[in-house]
Coordinates of C-alpha atoms and ligand atoms in Angstrom, one line a residue:
M1 CA 14.2 -5.7 11.7
A2 CA 16.3 -2.8 10.1
I3 CA 14.3 0.4 9.9
P4 CA 15.8 3.3 7.8
S5 CA 16.3 6.4 10.0
G6 CA 13.6 8.9 9.6
S7 CA 11.2 6.3 8.3
D8 CA 7.5 7.0 8.7
F9 CA 7.1 3.4 9.9
P10 CA 9.2 2.5 12.9
L11 CA 8.2 -0.2 15.3
E12 CA 6.2 2.3 17.3
N13 CA 3.9 2.9 14.4
L14 CA 2.7 -0.4 12.9
P15 CA -0.1 1.0 10.7
Y16 CA -2.4 -1.4 8.8
G17 CA -3.2 -1.5 5.0
V18 CA -4.3 -3.8 2.3
F19 CA -2.0 -4.6 -0.6
E20 CA -2.4 -6.7 -3.8
A21 CA -0.3 -9.8 -3.2
R22 CA 1.3 -12.0 -5.9
D23 CA -1.8 -14.2 -5.8
G24 CA -3.8 -11.2 -7.0
R25 CA -5.8 -11.0 -3.8
G26 CA -5.9 -8.3 -1.3
H27 CA -3.8 -9.1 1.8
I28 CA -3.8 -7.3 5.1
G29 CA -0.4 -6.0 5.9
V30 CA 1.4 -3.8 8.4
A31 CA 4.1 -1.2 7.3
I32 CA 7.5 -1.6 8.9
G33 CA 10.4 0.5 7.6
D34 CA 10.2 0.3 3.8
R35 CA 8.6 -3.1 3.8
I36 CA 5.2 -4.6 4.4
F37 CA 4.7 -7.6 6.8
D38 CA 2.0 -9.8 5.3
L39 CA -0.5 -10.7 8.0
R40 CA -2.4 -13.2 5.9
T41 CA 0.7 -15.3 5.2
A42 CA 1.8 -14.9 8.8
A43 CA -1.6 -16.1 10.1
E44 CA -1.5 -19.1 7.7
A45 CA 2.0 -19.9 9.1
G46 CA 0.5 -19.9 12.6
L47 CA 2.3 -16.8 13.7
L48 CA -0.9 -15.1 14.9
E49 CA -2.4 -18.0 16.9
N50 CA -4.5 -16.9 19.8
V51 CA -4.7 -13.4 18.4
G52 CA -8.2 -13.2 17.1
D53 CA -9.8 -15.4 14.5
R54 CA -7.5 -16.7 11.7
A55 CA -10.3 -16.0 9.1
S56 CA -10.0 -12.2 10.0
Y57 CA -6.6 -12.2 8.5
S58 CA -7.6 -13.8 5.2
A59 CA -10.2 -11.1 4.4
G60 CA -9.4 -8.7 1.6
S61 CA -10.2 -5.7 3.9
L62 CA -9.6 -4.7 7.4
N63 CA -13.4 -4.7 8.3
P64 CA -13.3 -8.0 10.3
I65 CA -10.4 -6.5 12.4
L66 CA -12.3 -3.2 12.9
E67 CA -15.3 -5.2 14.0
A68 CA -13.4 -7.3 16.5
G69 CA -12.8 -4.3 18.7
P70 CA -10.1 -2.7 20.9
E71 CA -9.1 -5.9 22.8
L72 CA -8.0 -7.6 19.6
W73 CA -6.3 -4.4 18.4
R74 CA -4.1 -4.3 21.5
A75 CA -3.3 -8.0 21.4
L76 CA -2.4 -7.8 17.7
R77 CA -0.2 -4.7 18.2
E78 CA 1.7 -6.5 21.0
R79 CA 2.2 -9.6 19.0
L80 CA 3.4 -7.6 15.9
A81 CA 5.8 -5.6 18.1
D82 CA 7.3 -8.9 19.4
L83 CA 7.5 -10.4 15.9
L84 CA 9.0 -7.3 14.3
A85 CA 11.3 -6.2 17.1
R86 CA 14.9 -5.4 16.2
D87 CA 16.2 -8.9 16.7
G88 CA 13.0 -10.5 15.5
D89 CA 10.9 -13.1 17.2
P90 CA 12.6 -16.5 17.4
V91 CA 9.6 -18.1 15.7
L92 CA 9.9 -15.7 12.7
R93 CA 13.7 -16.1 12.6
N94 CA 13.4 -19.9 12.2
L95 CA 11.1 -19.6 9.2
N96 CA 11.8 -18.6 5.6
V97 CA 11.4 -14.9 6.5
A98 CA 11.4 -13.4 3.1
R99 CA 8.0 -14.8 2.2
F100 CA 6.3 -12.7 4.9
F101 CA 7.6 -9.4 3.5
V102 CA 6.9 -7.3 0.4
D103 CA 8.7 -4.1 -0.6
Q104 CA 6.4 -1.1 -0.2
C105 CA 7.8 0.5 -3.4
S106 CA 6.6 -2.4 -5.5
A107 CA 3.3 -3.0 -3.7
R108 CA 0.0 -1.9 -5.2
M109 CA -2.2 -0.7 -2.3
R110 CA -6.0 -0.8 -2.1
V111 CA -8.5 1.2 0.0
P112 CA -7.9 -0.8 3.2
V113 CA -11.5 -0.8 4.5
E114 CA -14.9 -1.3 2.8
I115 CA -16.1 2.1 3.8
G116 CA -19.8 2.2 4.7
D117 CA -20.7 5.8 5.4
Y118 CA -18.5 8.8 4.9
I119 CA -19.0 12.1 6.7
D120 CA -17.0 15.2 6.0
F121 CA -16.9 17.8 8.7
Y122 CA -15.8 21.5 8.7
S123 CA -13.8 21.5 12.0
S124 CA -11.1 24.0 11.3
E125 CA -12.1 27.5 12.5
Q126 CA -9.5 29.2 10.3
H127 CA -10.7 27.3 7.2
A128 CA -14.4 28.1 8.0
T129 CA -13.5 31.7 8.6
N130 CA -11.5 32.1 5.4
L131 CA -14.3 30.6 3.3
G132 CA -16.9 32.7 5.1
K133 CA -14.9 35.8 4.2
M134 CA -14.7 34.8 0.6
F135 CA -18.3 33.6 0.1
R136 CA -20.0 36.2 2.4
P137 CA -17.7 39.3 2.3
N138 CA -20.2 41.6 4.0
A139 CA -21.2 39.3 6.9
E140 CA -19.8 37.6 9.9
P141 CA -17.5 34.9 8.5
L142 CA -18.7 32.2 10.9
L143 CA -22.4 31.4 10.7
P144 CA -24.2 31.4 14.1
N145 CA -24.3 27.6 14.4
W146 CA -20.6 27.0 13.8
K147 CA -19.3 27.2 17.4
W148 CA -22.3 25.2 18.8
M149 CA -21.8 22.0 16.8
P150 CA -19.5 20.3 14.4
I151 CA -20.9 21.1 10.9
G152 CA -20.7 18.4 8.3
Y153 CA -22.4 16.6 5.4
H154 CA -22.7 13.0 4.2
G155 CA -20.2 12.4 1.4
R156 CA -20.1 9.6 -1.2
A157 CA -18.2 6.5 0.1
G158 CA -18.3 5.0 -3.4
S159 CA -15.9 7.7 -4.7
I160 CA -13.2 7.1 -2.2
V161 CA -10.0 6.0 -3.9
I162 CA -6.5 5.0 -2.8
D163 CA -3.3 7.0 -3.0
A164 CA -1.9 7.4 -6.5
T165 CA -5.2 6.9 -8.3
P166 CA -5.6 9.5 -11.1
V167 CA -8.3 12.0 -10.6
S168 CA -10.2 13.1 -13.7
R169 CA -11.3 16.7 -13.8
P170 CA -15.1 16.6 -13.3
C171 CA -17.6 18.1 -15.6
G172 CA -20.7 19.8 -14.3
Q173 CA -23.1 22.7 -14.2
R174 CA -21.7 26.0 -13.1
K175 CA -22.6 29.6 -13.5
P176 CA -19.9 32.1 -14.3
A177 CA -20.6 35.5 -12.7
S178 CA -20.8 37.1 -16.1
A179 CA -23.2 34.6 -17.5
A180 CA -27.0 35.0 -17.4
I181 CA -27.6 31.3 -17.3
P182 CA -25.5 28.3 -16.2
V183 CA -23.2 26.4 -18.5
W184 CA -22.1 22.8 -18.7
G185 CA -18.4 21.8 -18.9
A186 CA -15.2 20.7 -17.3
S187 CA -14.5 22.5 -14.0
T188 CA -12.1 25.4 -14.2
M189 CA -11.7 25.7 -10.5
L190 CA -10.4 22.2 -9.4
D191 CA -9.0 22.2 -5.9
F192 CA -7.6 19.9 -3.2
E193 CA -8.5 19.9 0.5
L194 CA -5.9 18.8 3.1
E195 CA -7.7 16.7 5.7
I196 CA -7.3 13.9 8.1
G197 CA -10.0 11.3 8.7
F198 CA -10.7 8.6 11.3
L199 CA -12.2 5.2 10.8
T200 CA -14.5 3.7 13.4
G201 CA -14.2 0.2 14.8
R202 CA -16.4 -1.6 17.2
A203 CA -16.8 0.6 20.3
A204 CA -13.9 2.8 19.5
I205 CA -12.0 4.8 16.9
F206 CA -9.5 2.5 15.1
G207 CA -7.2 4.9 13.4
V208 CA -6.4 7.8 11.1
V209 CA -5.6 8.4 7.5
L210 CA -4.8 11.4 5.3
V211 CA -7.7 12.6 3.2
N212 CA -7.7 14.7 0.0
D213 CA -11.3 15.9 -0.5
W214 CA -11.0 17.0 -4.2
S215 CA -13.4 19.9 -4.8
A216 CA -14.7 21.6 -7.9
R217 CA -15.2 25.1 -6.6
D218 CA -17.3 26.4 -9.6
I219 CA -19.7 23.5 -9.4
Q220 CA -19.8 23.8 -5.6
A221 CA -20.5 27.5 -5.6
W222 CA -23.5 27.2 -7.9
E223 CA -25.1 24.0 -6.4
Y224 CA -24.5 24.3 -2.7
Q225 CA -27.4 26.4 -1.6
P226 CA -29.5 25.5 0.2
L227 CA -28.6 21.8 0.8
G228 CA -24.8 21.9 0.8
P229 CA -22.1 20.1 -1.1
F230 CA -23.1 17.6 -3.8
L231 CA -21.5 16.9 -7.2
G232 CA -18.7 19.4 -6.7
K233 CA -17.2 17.0 -4.1
S234 CA -18.6 13.5 -4.9
F235 CA -16.3 12.6 -7.9
A236 CA -13.2 11.6 -5.9
T237 CA -11.8 11.6 -2.4
T238 CA -8.3 10.2 -2.0
V239 CA -7.1 8.4 1.2
S240 CA -3.6 7.4 2.2
P241 CA -3.1 3.6 2.3
W242 CA -1.9 3.2 5.9
I243 CA -4.2 3.5 8.9
V244 CA -2.2 4.8 11.8
T245 CA -3.9 3.4 15.0
M246 CA -5.0 5.4 18.0
D247 CA -2.5 3.4 20.1
A248 CA 0.4 4.7 17.8
L249 CA -1.0 8.3 18.0
A250 CA -1.4 8.3 21.8
P251 CA 2.0 9.8 22.6
F252 CA 1.0 12.8 20.4
R253 CA -2.2 13.9 22.1
V254 CA -2.6 17.6 22.7
A255 CA -5.3 19.8 24.2
P256 CA -7.7 21.3 21.6
P257 CA -8.3 25.0 21.5
E258 CA -10.5 26.3 24.3
Q259 CA -14.1 26.4 23.2
D260 CA -16.1 29.6 23.7
P261 CA -19.1 29.4 24.1
Q262 CA -19.0 26.1 26.1
P263 CA -20.8 23.5 24.0
L264 CA -23.9 21.7 25.1
S265 CA -23.4 18.9 27.5
Y266 CA -23.4 16.0 24.9
L267 CA -20.4 17.8 23.3
R268 CA -18.5 18.5 26.5
I269 CA -15.7 15.8 26.2
P270 CA -12.7 17.0 28.2
G271 CA -9.1 15.8 27.8
D272 CA -6.2 16.1 25.3
A273 CA -8.5 15.1 22.5
N274 CA -6.5 16.4 19.5
Y275 CA -3.4 15.1 17.9
D276 CA -0.2 16.9 17.1
I277 CA 0.0 15.9 13.4
N278 CA 2.2 17.9 11.1
L279 CA 0.7 18.2 7.6
E280 CA 2.2 19.3 4.4
V281 CA 1.0 19.8 0.8
K282 CA 3.3 19.5 -2.2
L283 CA 2.5 20.3 -5.8
E284 CA 4.3 19.2 -8.9
T285 CA 3.2 20.2 -12.4
E286 CA 3.8 18.4 -15.7
E287 CA 6.4 21.0 -16.6
M288 CA 8.2 20.6 -13.2
R289 CA 8.2 16.9 -13.7
R290 CA 9.6 17.2 -17.3
R291 CA 12.4 19.4 -16.0
G292 CA 13.1 17.1 -13.0
M293 CA 12.5 19.9 -10.5
G294 CA 10.6 17.7 -8.0
P295 CA 7.5 18.8 -6.1
I296 CA 7.4 22.0 -4.1
G297 CA 5.8 22.5 -0.7
I298 CA 2.9 25.0 -0.9
A299 CA 1.3 24.7 2.6
R300 CA 2.2 23.4 6.0
T301 CA -0.1 23.2 9.0
N302 CA -1.0 21.0 12.0
A303 CA -4.1 19.1 13.0
G304 CA -3.6 19.9 16.7
G305 CA -5.5 23.2 16.3
L306 CA -8.8 21.7 15.1
Y307 CA -11.7 23.3 16.9
W308 CA -13.9 20.2 17.0
T309 CA -12.3 17.0 18.1
F310 CA -12.8 13.4 16.8
E311 CA -14.8 12.5 19.9
Q312 CA -17.0 15.5 19.4
Q313 CA -17.6 14.8 15.8
L314 CA -18.5 11.2 16.7
A315 CA -20.8 12.3 19.5
H316 CA -22.6 14.7 17.3
A317 CA -23.0 12.3 14.4
R318 CA -24.7 9.7 16.6
S319 CA -26.7 12.2 18.7
N320 CA -29.9 11.7 16.7
G321 CA -29.8 7.9 17.1
A322 CA -27.9 7.2 13.9
K323 CA -25.9 3.9 14.1
I324 CA -22.2 4.3 13.5
R325 CA -20.7 1.1 12.0
P326 CA -17.2 -0.2 11.9
G327 CA -15.6 1.0 8.7
D328 CA -17.3 4.4 8.7
L329 CA -15.0 7.3 7.7
F330 CA -15.1 10.7 9.4
A331 CA -13.0 13.4 7.7
S332 CA -12.0 16.5 9.6
G333 CA -12.7 19.1 6.9
T334 CA -9.9 21.2 5.4
I335 CA -7.2 22.0 8.0
S336 CA -5.9 25.5 7.8
G337 CA -3.7 27.5 10.2
S338 CA -3.9 31.3 10.7
A339 CA -1.0 32.3 8.4
S340 CA -1.3 32.3 4.7
G341 CA 1.3 29.5 4.2
S342 CA -0.8 27.2 6.3
Y343 CA -4.0 27.1 4.3
G344 CA -5.1 23.6 3.3
S345 CA -6.7 24.4 -0.1
M346 CA -5.9 26.4 -3.3
I347 CA -9.0 28.6 -2.8
E348 CA -7.5 29.9 0.4
L349 CA -3.8 29.9 -0.7
T350 CA -4.7 32.0 -3.8
W351 CA -7.6 33.7 -2.1
G352 CA -10.3 32.7 -4.5
G353 CA -7.9 32.7 -7.4
S354 CA -7.1 36.4 -7.0
K355 CA -3.5 35.8 -5.8
P356 CA -2.0 33.0 -7.9
I357 CA 1.0 31.0 -6.6
T358 CA 4.2 31.3 -8.7
L359 CA 6.0 28.0 -8.9
P360 CA 9.8 27.4 -9.4
S361 CA 9.1 26.6 -13.1
G362 CA 7.7 30.1 -13.5
E363 CA 4.2 28.8 -14.0
R364 CA 1.3 30.3 -12.0
R365 CA -1.6 28.5 -10.4
S366 CA -4.9 29.8 -9.2
F367 CA -6.4 26.3 -9.2
L368 CA -5.2 22.9 -10.4
E369 CA -4.3 22.2 -14.0
D370 CA -4.3 18.9 -15.8
G371 CA -1.1 17.0 -15.0
D372 CA -0.7 18.6 -11.6
E373 CA 0.1 16.1 -8.8
V374 CA -0.9 16.9 -5.2
T375 CA 0.9 15.1 -2.4
L376 CA -0.3 15.2 1.2
H377 CA 2.2 14.3 3.9
G378 CA 1.6 13.8 7.6
W379 CA 3.9 13.0 10.6
C380 CA 4.1 13.3 14.3
E381 CA 7.4 14.1 16.1
R382 CA 8.0 14.4 19.9
R383 CA 10.9 13.6 22.2
G384 CA 12.9 11.7 19.6
L385 CA 9.9 9.6 18.5
R386 CA 8.7 10.1 14.9
I387 CA 5.9 8.3 13.1
G388 CA 4.3 9.1 9.8
F389 CA 1.3 8.5 7.6
G390 CA 3.1 7.9 4.3
V391 CA 1.7 9.9 1.4
C392 CA -1.7 10.6 -0.2
R393 CA -1.1 11.5 -3.8
G394 CA -3.4 12.2 -6.8
R395 CA -2.6 13.5 -10.3
V396 CA -5.2 15.5 -12.2
A397 CA -6.2 13.8 -15.5
P398 CA -8.1 15.7 -18.3
A399 CA -11.9 15.7 -18.1
Q400 CA -13.6 12.6 -19.5
I401 CA -16.4 13.1 -21.9
C402 CA -19.4 13.0 -19.6
A403 CA -23.1 13.8 -20.3
G404 CA -22.4 15.0 -23.9
S405 CA -19.0 16.6 -24.4
A406 CA -16.5 18.0 -21.9
T407 CA -16.0 21.0 -24.1
Q408 CA -19.6 21.6 -24.8
E409 CA -20.6 24.7 -23.0
R410 CA -24.3 24.2 -22.9
Ligands
CA501 CA1 -13.9 18.8 2.7

């Protein structure tokens, strides 16, 4: 199997997704180079005999595979590595090979899992500190509970959309500082949040995707007290189409930052529990697109520095007896580094809008404008091995008319 050099999807990756096949149904596939290997067609041709239940491969989502558990995941990964190895498996070679493959560039991807519950954490110390400084300028930036447990909230699974889905600017209630009473209208402080998220399977974490937790800062700032995020974040959350498995990520494990104070015993989970995932955010405006300028990088960071690890997030989420199900999504929260070019949201990059970014087109941005497209990238690189996550894109569409008129101010 020929893999273009620098591809996000070499043989060592083999991430899973769901694409819309020619028959109009969702097919489970695995990304290899710039193509997709169609697992449903492969299973129907008998190429996955003795690797799980054939019916699992004809589902329109990855849920049956997530539910099958780690033993099947390992067996499937081995089988796929054999089938897709450089010279190809003899079985595959003797068949009409083309029908098992689809070009990624022409494939329409779907959210790969029917996501049951969605939790969004707040695991980056730098991000929590930056927001604390902005929202509570005269107090300690981190609240007293932050270093004792992973803080999070339950998000809205029904608003999770796949890469490249347009995101309409939300309308809502907000209260400008100068106004005596709140107003209704389209958000004027639309933001992205650079995150990664893991999906649970039976008895283990299955894999990781890129997550953009779109946020309307003006709606959020007015509504969040005392119960936390609500409509300012529930209108859209974009995920990347390929789930990179924990097996593929294993070579990129790193030690998380030292935790001080030492957490309570149920959160003491030693080991190299973080992942060295490089992350980048690119922005392209309508004007940049018109002038053929291409997108520009506005932030670069790494997930290896997250204070709270996946295992700690999971341990905390189930510590009250809540049942975690296969297909639940746990997002990290915005990932920011300590330097200004490493912040994972506009509100941090422009410091609450007070320091707008100047783009190559001469335009300035405090928050996102209609037509702006945000692209998240993620990749791991170590000792000559590189795997990637593909992209997680979303373009801002003008506000829809909701609950009256988008332009109505009250
Ligand atoms: Ca978030």
